CSV table of C-alpha atoms in Angstrom, one decimal:
chain,number,residue,atom,x,y,z
O,273,UNK,CA,-11.0,-19.5,7.9
O,274,UNK,CA,-10.4,-16.5,10.0
O,275,UNK,CA,-8.3,-14.6,7.6
O,276,UNK,CA,-7.8,-11.7,10.0
O,277,UNK,CA,-4.7,-11.3,11.8
O,278,UNK,CA,-5.8,-10.4,15.3
O,279,UNK,CA,-8.3,-13.2,15.2
O,280,UNK,CA,-11.3,-10.9,14.9
O,281,UNK,CA,-14.1,-12.3,12.9
O,282,UNK,CA,-16.1,-10.3,10.4
O,283,UNK,CA,-13.5,-7.7,9.9
O,284,UNK,CA,-12.4,-8.4,6.4
O,285,UNK,CA,-14.3,-6.5,3.7
O,286,UNK,CA,-13.9,-6.9,0.0
O,287,UNK,CA,-15.6,-4.3,-2.0
O,288,UNK,CA,-19.0,-5.4,-3.3
O,289,UNK,CA,-19.3,-7.8,-0.4
O,290,UNK,CA,-21.9,-7.1,2.2
O,291,UNK,CA,-20.4,-9.6,4.6
O,292,UNK,CA,-17.9,-12.3,4.4
O,293,UNK,CA,-19.0,-15.8,5.0
O,294,UNK,CA,-17.1,-17.9,7.4
O,295,UNK,CA,-17.4,-20.1,10.3
O,296,UNK,CA,-19.0,-18.8,13.4
O,297,UNK,CA,-19.0,-19.2,17.1
O,298,UNK,CA,-22.5,-19.6,18.4
O,299,UNK,CA,-23.8,-17.4,21.1
O,300,UNK,CA,-23.5,-20.4,23.5
O,301,UNK,CA,-19.8,-20.6,22.7
O,302,UNK,CA,-20.1,-23.7,20.6
O,303,UNK,CA,-17.8,-23.7,17.7
O,304,UNK,CA,-19.5,-24.3,14.3
O,305,UNK,CA,-16.4,-24.3,12.3
O,306,UNK,CA,-16.1,-25.8,8.8
O,307,UNK,CA,-12.8,-27.5,8.7
O,308,UNK,CA,-11.2,-27.8,5.3
O,309,UNK,CA,-8.2,-29.6,6.4
O,310,UNK,CA,-6.3,-29.8,3.1
O,311,UNK,CA,-3.1,-28.3,4.3
O,312,UNK,CA,-0.1,-30.3,3.7
O,313,UNK,CA,3.6,-29.9,4.4
O,314,UNK,CA,6.0,-29.5,1.6
O,315,UNK,CA,6.7,-33.0,0.4
O,316,UNK,CA,4.6,-34.3,3.2
O,317,UNK,CA,2.0,-36.9,2.4
O,318,UNK,CA,-0.9,-35.7,4.5
O,319,UNK,CA,-4.1,-35.1,2.8
O,320,UNK,CA,-7.3,-34.6,4.7
O,321,UNK,CA,-10.8,-34.8,3.5
O,322,UNK,CA,-12.8,-31.8,2.7
O,323,UNK,CA,-15.7,-32.9,4.8
O,324,UNK,CA,-17.3,-30.1,6.7
O,325,UNK,CA,-16.9,-31.2,10.2
O,326,UNK,CA,-19.4,-30.0,12.7
O,327,UNK,CA,-18.0,-30.7,16.0
O,328,UNK,CA,-20.4,-32.7,18.1
O,329,UNK,CA,-19.1,-34.6,20.9
O,330,UNK,CA,-20.9,-37.9,20.9
O,331,UNK,CA,-19.6,-40.2,23.6
O,332,UNK,CA,-18.4,-43.7,23.2
O,333,UNK,CA,-18.0,-45.9,26.2
O,334,UNK,CA,-15.0,-47.5,24.7
O,335,UNK,CA,-12.2,-45.7,23.1
O,336,UNK,CA,-11.5,-47.7,20.0
O,337,UNK,CA,-8.4,-45.9,19.0
O,338,UNK,CA,-5.4,-47.5,20.3
O,339,UNK,CA,-3.5,-48.4,17.3
O,340,UNK,CA,0.1,-48.9,18.2
O,341,UNK,CA,3.0,-47.6,16.4
O,342,UNK,CA,5.0,-50.7,15.7
O,343,UNK,CA,8.3,-49.1,15.4
O,344,UNK,CA,8.8,-48.4,19.0
O,345,UNK,CA,9.3,-51.1,21.5
O,346,UNK,CA,7.9,-50.3,24.8
O,347,UNK,CA,7.0,-53.4,26.6
O,348,UNK,CA,3.9,-53.0,28.6
O,349,UNK,CA,1.7,-55.9,27.9
O,350,UNK,CA,-2.0,-55.3,28.4
O,351,UNK,CA,-3.7,-58.5,27.7
O,352,UNK,CA,-7.3,-57.6,27.9
O,353,UNK,CA,-9.5,-57.7,24.9
O,354,UNK,CA,-12.1,-55.3,23.7
O,355,UNK,CA,-15.5,-56.5,23.2
O,356,UNK,CA,-16.2,-54.0,20.5
O,357,UNK,CA,-12.8,-53.1,19.2
O,358,UNK,CA,-14.0,-51.4,16.1
O,359,UNK,CA,-10.9,-51.0,14.1
O,360,UNK,CA,-11.1,-47.3,13.4
O,361,UNK,CA,-8.1,-47.0,11.1
O,362,UNK,CA,-7.3,-43.3,10.8
O,363,UNK,CA,-4.3,-42.3,8.9
O,364,UNK,CA,-3.3,-39.7,11.3
O,365,UNK,CA,-2.6,-41.3,14.6
O,366,UNK,CA,0.1,-43.5,15.9
O,367,UNK,CA,-0.6,-44.6,19.3
O,368,UNK,CA,2.6,-43.7,21.0
O,369,UNK,CA,1.1,-42.8,24.3
O,370,UNK,CA,1.0,-44.9,27.4
O,371,UNK,CA,-1.8,-47.3,26.6
O,372,UNK,CA,-2.6,-48.4,30.0
O,373,UNK,CA,-6.2,-47.4,30.6
O,374,UNK,CA,-8.7,-49.3,28.7
O,375,UNK,CA,-11.5,-49.4,31.2
O,376,UNK,CA,-14.7,-47.7,30.0
O,377,UNK,CA,-14.6,-44.0,30.9
O,378,UNK,CA,-10.9,-43.8,31.2
O,379,UNK,CA,-8.9,-42.0,28.6
O,380,UNK,CA,-6.0,-43.2,26.6
O,381,UNK,CA,-3.2,-40.8,25.8
O,382,UNK,CA,-1.7,-41.1,22.4
O,383,UNK,CA,0.5,-39.1,20.0
O,384,UNK,CA,-1.0,-37.9,16.8
O,385,UNK,CA,1.6,-37.1,14.2
O,386,UNK,CA,0.7,-34.1,12.1
O,387,UNK,CA,3.8,-32.7,10.3
O,388,UNK,CA,1.8,-29.9,8.6
O,389,UNK,CA,2.9,-26.4,7.7
O,390,UNK,CA,1.1,-23.9,9.8
O,391,UNK,CA,0.6,-21.8,6.7
O,392,UNK,CA,-0.3,-24.9,4.6
O,393,UNK,CA,-3.9,-23.7,4.2
O,394,UNK,CA,-2.8,-20.3,2.9
O,395,UNK,CA,-0.3,-21.9,0.6
O,396,UNK,CA,-2.9,-24.3,-0.8
O,397,UNK,CA,-5.2,-21.4,-1.7
O,398,UNK,CA,-2.2,-19.5,-3.1
O,399,UNK,CA,-1.4,-22.4,-5.3
O,400,UNK,CA,-5.0,-22.4,-6.6
O,401,UNK,CA,-4.7,-18.6,-7.3
O,402,UNK,CA,-1.5,-19.2,-9.1
O,403,UNK,CA,-3.1,-21.9,-11.3
O,404,UNK,CA,-6.1,-19.6,-12.0
O,405,UNK,CA,-3.7,-16.8,-13.0
O,406,UNK,CA,-1.5,-19.1,-15.2
O,407,UNK,CA,-4.5,-20.4,-17.1
O,408,UNK,CA,-5.2,-16.8,-18.0
O,409,UNK,CA,-1.6,-15.8,-18.6
O,410,UNK,CA,-1.9,-13.0,-16.1
O,411,UNK,CA,1.3,-11.7,-14.7
O,412,UNK,CA,0.7,-11.0,-11.0
O,413,UNK,CA,2.9,-9.0,-8.7
O,414,UNK,CA,2.6,-8.6,-4.9
O,415,UNK,CA,3.9,-5.1,-4.1
O,416,UNK,CA,5.1,-4.9,-0.5
O,417,UNK,CA,6.6,-2.0,1.5
O,418,UNK,CA,6.2,0.0,4.6
O,419,UNK,CA,3.4,2.6,4.5
O,420,UNK,CA,4.2,5.7,2.6
O,421,UNK,CA,6.9,4.3,0.3
O,422,UNK,CA,4.9,5.5,-2.8
O,423,UNK,CA,3.3,2.2,-3.9
O,424,UNK,CA,0.1,3.7,-5.1
O,425,UNK,CA,1.7,6.7,-6.8
O,426,UNK,CA,4.0,4.3,-8.6
O,427,UNK,CA,1.1,2.2,-9.6
O,428,UNK,CA,-0.8,5.2,-11.0
O,429,UNK,CA,2.2,6.3,-13.0
O,430,UNK,CA,2.8,2.7,-14.2
O,431,UNK,CA,-0.8,2.3,-15.3
O,432,UNK,CA,-0.7,5.6,-17.2
O,433,UNK,CA,2.6,4.7,-18.9
O,434,UNK,CA,1.2,1.3,-20.0
O,435,UNK,CA,-2.2,2.7,-21.1
O,436,UNK,CA,-3.2,1.4,-24.5
O,437,UNK,CA,-0.4,-1.2,-24.4
O,438,UNK,CA,-0.9,-3.6,-21.5
O,439,UNK,CA,-4.2,-3.8,-19.5
O,440,UNK,CA,-3.6,-3.5,-15.8
O,441,UNK,CA,-5.9,-4.3,-12.9
O,442,UNK,CA,-5.2,-3.8,-9.2
O,443,UNK,CA,-6.1,-5.3,-5.9
O,444,UNK,CA,-5.7,-2.8,-3.2
O,445,UNK,CA,-5.0,-3.9,0.4
O,446,UNK,CA,-5.5,-1.5,3.3
O,447,UNK,CA,-6.8,-1.8,6.8
O,448,UNK,CA,-9.5,0.7,6.1
O,449,UNK,CA,-10.9,3.1,3.4
O,450,UNK,CA,-11.1,2.7,-0.4
O,451,UNK,CA,-8.9,5.8,-1.0
O,452,UNK,CA,-6.3,3.8,-2.9
O,453,UNK,CA,-8.7,1.9,-5.1
O,454,UNK,CA,-10.4,5.2,-5.9
O,455,UNK,CA,-7.0,6.6,-7.0
O,456,UNK,CA,-6.4,3.6,-9.2
O,457,UNK,CA,-9.9,3.8,-10.7
O,458,UNK,CA,-9.4,7.4,-11.5
O,459,UNK,CA,-6.8,6.2,-14.1
O,460,UNK,CA,-9.5,4.1,-15.7
O,461,UNK,CA,-8.0,0.8,-14.6
O,462,UNK,CA,-10.2,-1.7,-12.8
O,463,UNK,CA,-9.4,-2.0,-9.1
O,464,UNK,CA,-10.9,-3.6,-6.1
O,465,UNK,CA,-10.3,-2.6,-2.5
O,466,UNK,CA,-9.8,-5.3,0.2
O,467,UNK,CA,-10.0,-3.9,3.7
O,468,UNK,CA,-8.3,-6.2,6.1
O,469,UNK,CA,-9.9,-4.6,9.2
O,470,UNK,CA,-7.5,-5.4,12.0
O,471,UNK,CA,-5.4,-7.6,9.7
O,472,UNK,CA,-1.8,-6.6,8.9
O,473,UNK,CA,-1.5,-8.4,5.6
O,474,UNK,CA,-3.4,-9.8,2.6
O,475,UNK,CA,-3.8,-13.5,2.5
O,476,UNK,CA,-4.4,-15.9,-0.3
O,477,UNK,CA,-8.1,-16.3,0.5
O,478,UNK,CA,-8.8,-12.6,0.3
O,479,UNK,CA,-7.0,-12.4,-3.0
O,480,UNK,CA,-8.8,-15.4,-4.4
O,481,UNK,CA,-12.1,-13.7,-3.6
O,482,UNK,CA,-11.0,-10.4,-5.0
O,483,UNK,CA,-9.9,-12.1,-8.3
O,484,UNK,CA,-13.3,-13.6,-8.9
O,485,UNK,CA,-14.9,-10.1,-8.5
O,486,UNK,CA,-12.2,-8.2,-10.4
O,487,UNK,CA,-12.0,-10.7,-13.2
O,488,UNK,CA,-8.8,-9.4,-14.7
O,489,UNK,CA,-8.6,-10.0,-18.4
O,490,UNK,CA,-6.3,-12.8,-19.9
O,491,UNK,CA,-2.8,-11.6,-20.8
O,492,UNK,CA,-3.0,-8.7,-18.4
O,493,UNK,CA,-0.9,-7.4,-15.6
O,494,UNK,CA,-2.3,-7.8,-12.1
O,495,UNK,CA,-0.9,-5.6,-9.3
O,496,UNK,CA,-1.6,-6.6,-5.8
O,497,UNK,CA,-0.8,-3.7,-3.5
O,498,UNK,CA,-0.3,-5.3,-0.1
O,499,UNK,CA,-1.0,-3.6,3.3
O,500,UNK,CA,1.8,-1.2,4.1
O,501,UNK,CA,3.9,-3.4,6.4
O,502,UNK,CA,7.5,-4.6,6.1
O,503,UNK,CA,6.9,-7.6,8.3
O,504,UNK,CA,3.9,-9.8,8.0
O,505,UNK,CA,3.2,-9.9,4.2
O,506,UNK,CA,6.6,-11.6,3.7
O,507,UNK,CA,5.2,-14.9,4.9
O,508,UNK,CA,1.9,-15.0,3.0
O,509,UNK,CA,2.0,-16.3,-0.5
O,510,UNK,CA,-0.9,-14.9,-2.5
O,511,UNK,CA,-0.2,-16.8,-5.7
O,512,UNK,CA,1.8,-14.0,-7.3
O,513,UNK,CA,4.7,-14.5,-9.7
O,514,UNK,CA,6.9,-12.2,-7.7
O,515,UNK,CA,7.0,-10.1,-4.6
O,516,UNK,CA,8.4,-6.7,-5.4
O,517,UNK,CA,9.6,-4.7,-2.4
O,518,UNK,CA,9.6,-1.0,-2.6
O,519,UNK,CA,11.8,1.0,-0.3
O,520,UNK,CA,11.8,4.8,-0.5
O,521,UNK,CA,15.0,6.7,0.1
O,522,UNK,CA,13.5,8.7,2.9
O,523,UNK,CA,13.2,5.5,5.0
O,524,UNK,CA,16.9,4.8,5.8
O,525,UNK,CA,19.3,2.5,4.1
O,526,UNK,CA,19.4,-0.1,6.8
O,527,UNK,CA,15.8,-1.3,6.3
O,528,UNK,CA,16.8,-4.5,4.6
O,529,UNK,CA,18.7,-5.5,7.7
O,530,UNK,CA,16.0,-4.4,10.0
O,531,UNK,CA,13.3,-6.3,8.1
O,532,UNK,CA,15.2,-9.1,6.5
O,533,UNK,CA,12.2,-11.4,5.9
O,534,UNK,CA,10.6,-9.1,3.4
O,535,UNK,CA,13.7,-8.4,1.5
O,536,UNK,CA,14.5,-12.0,1.4
O,537,UNK,CA,11.1,-12.9,0.0
O,538,UNK,CA,11.3,-10.3,-2.8
O,539,UNK,CA,12.5,-10.9,-6.3
O,540,UNK,CA,13.0,-7.2,-7.1
O,541,UNK,CA,13.6,-4.2,-5.1
O,542,UNK,CA,12.5,-0.8,-6.3
O,543,UNK,CA,14.3,2.1,-4.6
O,544,UNK,CA,11.8,4.9,-4.8
O,545,UNK,CA,11.7,8.6,-4.6
O,546,UNK,CA,15.3,8.9,-5.8
O,547,UNK,CA,14.7,12.4,-7.0
O,548,UNK,CA,15.0,13.3,-3.2
O,549,UNK,CA,18.5,11.9,-2.9
O,550,UNK,CA,20.2,15.3,-3.2
O,551,UNK,CA,18.5,16.4,0.0
O,552,UNK,CA,19.3,13.3,2.0
O,553,UNK,CA,22.2,11.4,3.4
O,554,UNK,CA,20.9,8.1,2.1
O,555,UNK,CA,23.7,5.8,0.9
O,556,UNK,CA,22.3,4.0,-2.1
O,557,UNK,CA,25.3,1.6,-2.5
O,558,UNK,CA,25.1,0.6,1.2
O,559,UNK,CA,21.4,0.0,1.0
O,560,UNK,CA,21.8,-2.3,-2.0
O,561,UNK,CA,24.6,-4.1,-0.3
O,562,UNK,CA,22.4,-4.6,2.8
O,563,UNK,CA,19.6,-5.9,0.6
O,564,UNK,CA,21.9,-8.4,-1.2
O,565,UNK,CA,23.2,-9.6,2.2
O,566,UNK,CA,19.7,-10.7,2.9
O,567,UNK,CA,18.9,-11.8,-0.7
O,568,UNK,CA,22.0,-12.5,-2.7
O,569,UNK,CA,21.7,-11.2,-6.3
O,570,UNK,CA,18.5,-9.2,-5.7
O,571,UNK,CA,17.9,-7.0,-8.7
O,572,UNK,CA,17.4,-3.4,-7.9
O,573,UNK,CA,15.8,-0.5,-9.9
O,574,UNK,CA,16.1,3.1,-8.8
O,575,UNK,CA,12.9,4.9,-9.6
O,576,UNK,CA,11.2,8.2,-9.3
O,577,UNK,CA,7.7,9.0,-10.4
O,578,UNK,CA,8.6,12.7,-10.2
O,579,UNK,CA,11.7,12.8,-12.4
O,580,UNK,CA,10.8,9.6,-14.3
O,581,UNK,CA,14.1,8.1,-13.5
O,582,UNK,CA,14.1,4.3,-13.8
O,583,UNK,CA,10.6,4.1,-15.1
O,584,UNK,CA,11.7,2.7,-18.4
O,585,UNK,CA,13.7,0.0,-16.7
O,586,UNK,CA,10.7,-0.8,-14.5
O,587,UNK,CA,8.3,-0.9,-17.4
O,588,UNK,CA,10.7,-3.1,-19.4
O,589,UNK,CA,10.9,-5.5,-16.4
O,590,UNK,CA,7.1,-5.7,-16.4
O,591,UNK,CA,6.9,-6.3,-20.1
O,592,UNK,CA,9.5,-9.0,-19.9
O,593,UNK,CA,7.7,-10.8,-17.1
O,594,UNK,CA,4.4,-10.6,-19.0
O,595,UNK,CA,6.0,-11.9,-22.2
O,596,UNK,CA,7.3,-14.8,-20.2
O,597,UNK,CA,3.8,-15.9,-19.3
O,598,UNK,CA,2.5,-18.6,-21.5
O,599,UNK,CA,-0.3,-17.8,-23.9
O,600,UNK,CA,-3.8,-17.9,-22.3
O,601,UNK,CA,-5.5,-21.3,-22.6
O,602,UNK,CA,-7.9,-21.3,-25.5
O,603,UNK,CA,-11.2,-22.9,-24.9
K,57,UNK,CA,5.1,-11.1,13.0
K,58,UNK,CA,1.5,-12.0,12.5
K,59,UNK,CA,1.7,-14.5,15.3
K,60,UNK,CA,-2.0,-14.4,15.9
K,61,UNK,CA,-2.6,-15.6,12.3
K,62,UNK,CA,-0.2,-18.4,12.8
K,63,UNK,CA,-1.9,-19.4,16.0
K,64,UNK,CA,-5.2,-19.5,14.1
K,65,UNK,CA,-3.5,-21.7,11.6
K,66,UNK,CA,-2.4,-24.1,14.3
K,67,UNK,CA,-5.9,-24.1,15.7
K,68,UNK,CA,-7.3,-25.1,12.4
K,69,UNK,CA,-4.8,-28.0,12.1
K,70,UNK,CA,-5.6,-29.1,15.6
K,71,UNK,CA,-9.3,-29.0,15.1
K,72,UNK,CA,-9.0,-31.0,11.9
K,73,UNK,CA,-7.0,-33.6,13.7
K,74,UNK,CA,-9.4,-33.7,16.6
K,75,UNK,CA,-12.3,-34.3,14.1
K,76,UNK,CA,-10.3,-37.0,12.3
K,77,UNK,CA,-9.2,-38.9,15.3
K,78,UNK,CA,-12.3,-38.4,17.4
K,79,UNK,CA,-10.3,-37.7,20.4
K,80,UNK,CA,-11.7,-35.9,23.4
K,81,UNK,CA,-9.0,-33.6,24.3
K,82,UNK,CA,-5.6,-32.3,23.2
K,83,UNK,CA,-3.1,-32.2,26.0
K,84,UNK,CA,0.0,-31.1,24.1
K,85,UNK,CA,0.8,-29.4,20.9
K,86,UNK,CA,4.3,-29.6,19.5
K,87,UNK,CA,5.4,-27.0,17.0
K,88,UNK,CA,8.6,-26.9,15.0
K,89,UNK,CA,9.8,-23.3,14.4
K,90,UNK,CA,12.8,-22.6,12.3
K,91,UNK,CA,15.3,-20.0,13.5
K,92,UNK,CA,15.0,-18.1,10.2
K,93,UNK,CA,11.2,-18.3,10.0
K,94,UNK,CA,10.6,-14.8,11.4
K,95,UNK,CA,8.4,-16.2,14.1
K,96,UNK,CA,8.7,-14.7,17.6
K,97,UNK,CA,8.3,-17.7,19.8
K,98,UNK,CA,7.2,-15.9,22.9
K,99,UNK,CA,4.6,-13.9,20.9
K,100,UNK,CA,3.3,-17.1,19.4
K,101,UNK,CA,3.2,-18.8,22.8
K,102,UNK,CA,1.0,-15.9,24.1
K,103,UNK,CA,-1.3,-16.1,21.0
K,104,UNK,CA,-1.6,-19.9,21.3
K,105,UNK,CA,-2.8,-19.5,24.8
K,106,UNK,CA,-5.5,-17.1,23.7
K,107,UNK,CA,-6.6,-18.9,20.5
K,108,UNK,CA,-6.8,-22.4,22.1
K,109,UNK,CA,-9.4,-21.2,24.6
K,110,UNK,CA,-12.8,-22.8,24.1
K,111,UNK,CA,-11.2,-25.4,21.8
K,112,UNK,CA,-10.5,-29.1,22.4
K,113,UNK,CA,-7.0,-28.0,23.1
K,114,UNK,CA,-7.8,-25.5,25.8
K,115,UNK,CA,-5.1,-25.6,28.4
K,116,UNK,CA,-2.8,-27.8,26.3
K,117,UNK,CA,0.9,-27.4,26.8
K,118,UNK,CA,2.4,-25.8,23.7
K,119,UNK,CA,5.9,-27.1,23.2
K,120,UNK,CA,8.3,-25.3,20.8
K,121,UNK,CA,11.1,-27.1,19.1
K,122,UNK,CA,13.5,-24.7,17.4
K,123,UNK,CA,15.2,-25.8,14.2
K,124,UNK,CA,18.6,-24.3,13.4
K,125,UNK,CA,19.2,-21.9,10.5
K,126,UNK,CA,21.3,-23.3,7.7
K,127,UNK,CA,22.5,-21.8,4.5
K,128,UNK,CA,24.4,-22.7,1.4
K,129,UNK,CA,27.5,-20.6,1.1
K,130,UNK,CA,28.3,-20.0,-2.5
K,131,UNK,CA,31.9,-19.2,-1.8
K,132,UNK,CA,32.6,-22.2,0.4
K,133,UNK,CA,30.2,-24.4,-1.7
K,134,UNK,CA,29.0,-25.9,1.5
K,135,UNK,CA,26.2,-25.8,4.1
K,136,UNK,CA,26.9,-23.5,7.0
K,137,UNK,CA,25.1,-22.5,10.2
K,138,UNK,CA,23.5,-19.1,10.2
K,139,UNK,CA,21.5,-17.4,12.9
K,140,UNK,CA,19.7,-14.8,10.7
K,141,UNK,CA,18.9,-14.1,7.1
K,142,UNK,CA,21.5,-11.3,6.9
K,143,UNK,CA,24.3,-13.1,8.6
K,144,UNK,CA,27.6,-13.8,6.8
K,145,UNK,CA,29.1,-17.2,6.3
K,146,UNK,CA,30.8,-18.0,9.7
K,147,UNK,CA,33.7,-19.6,7.7
K,148,UNK,CA,34.6,-17.1,5.0
K,149,UNK,CA,32.6,-14.0,5.8
K,150,UNK,CA,30.7,-13.9,2.5
K,151,UNK,CA,27.1,-12.7,2.4
K,152,UNK,CA,26.4,-14.9,-0.6
K,153,UNK,CA,24.5,-17.4,1.6
K,154,UNK,CA,21.2,-18.9,0.5
K,155,UNK,CA,19.1,-20.1,3.4
K,156,UNK,CA,18.4,-23.8,3.1
K,157,UNK,CA,17.0,-24.7,6.5
K,158,UNK,CA,15.4,-23.1,9.4
K,159,UNK,CA,12.4,-21.5,7.6
K,160,UNK,CA,10.0,-24.1,9.0
K,161,UNK,CA,6.7,-23.3,10.7
K,162,UNK,CA,5.1,-26.7,11.4
K,163,UNK,CA,2.8,-28.5,13.7
K,164,UNK,CA,4.7,-31.6,14.5
K,165,UNK,CA,2.4,-33.7,16.6
K,166,UNK,CA,-0.3,-33.7,19.2
K,167,UNK,CA,-0.7,-35.6,22.5
K,168,UNK,CA,-4.4,-36.4,22.7
K,169,UNK,CA,-6.8,-38.3,25.0
């Protein structure tokens, strides 16, 4: 799939990957797209085969598909028979359209019921990531924030604090550069950089690929640092246990109301850089109130990597989450 | 947000359906977008227009059906209508409202030839 927001092909890079392999559009404009249509709506019963479908328009003189949906009662009666009415029974279509034209060469309009979530494909891959992580008892967090909230610094300090106790590995998402992964690797923790190119968020496919390369050890903590963006990453499940939103006190206390989707998607809010509060007019209580308007009951931890405030609470939260993961499957 | 990615997702669903039904052309794509889904309909409409080019759905009409936002107010212990994630219960003014409907982003159906 084109995993790149902005629709550009070939922009996503995962470290260690010369190129990414995806569908392509031929020079002649023909689409050679491998369709894995296994998306499905929540509770919906659609499943589509995994067949790689190369689109090739072979023409039939007769359109076989005119199955009627029997629970509507329009009355046009077309009493002509079809010499080769091959009963193509496809699960998807219900011929709701006006079925007047059966002459060879003429088309027949019909309605195809789909009822699929637009993000169904991402969600399917995220579910596979989640299974993969669960089998290994890896506690995975998706860290989301605007750029500059201090995600990477917090990660570095967290890794240092957990050193010798809990193994940590990191997936770093940025549009460009491997600066953040370099910073993480400097702590000794394994890290892999995913550059999204023009993309504004990580998606489940990128993370799945990164997991294979990173191979985090069973029973470890996996931190996925998303692209700095308070909007798009909210909608994309990566297979994580929780989204953790980080808001720095230099950003303004009304961010939860301005970017409600992200704060609604999060299971924990870290209010960062609280050592700067004496120099700011940031109203902590109001900020937390706004966040809980969007997400009732959202837990909040005030942290500072400079003063060390809140770090114990944050580390305890991590340890509790990890302890709640089932033991790794033995095989 | 990320409307181009969503448009790509729609295209993949449309292409799978085209392959499945062996239809020639898609004339209309109907989408259901919840009021709380965070999708900017006009942005998505623009992206759909771009993404559907050179596809079996080129030129198809893209029809949006907006589904209303709903939430469960913990104070009222009832389902209430909300227009945004941060809105208070219109009845009691409490912000203890858990969204229960209006998060949808779905391809509902296609009109094909």
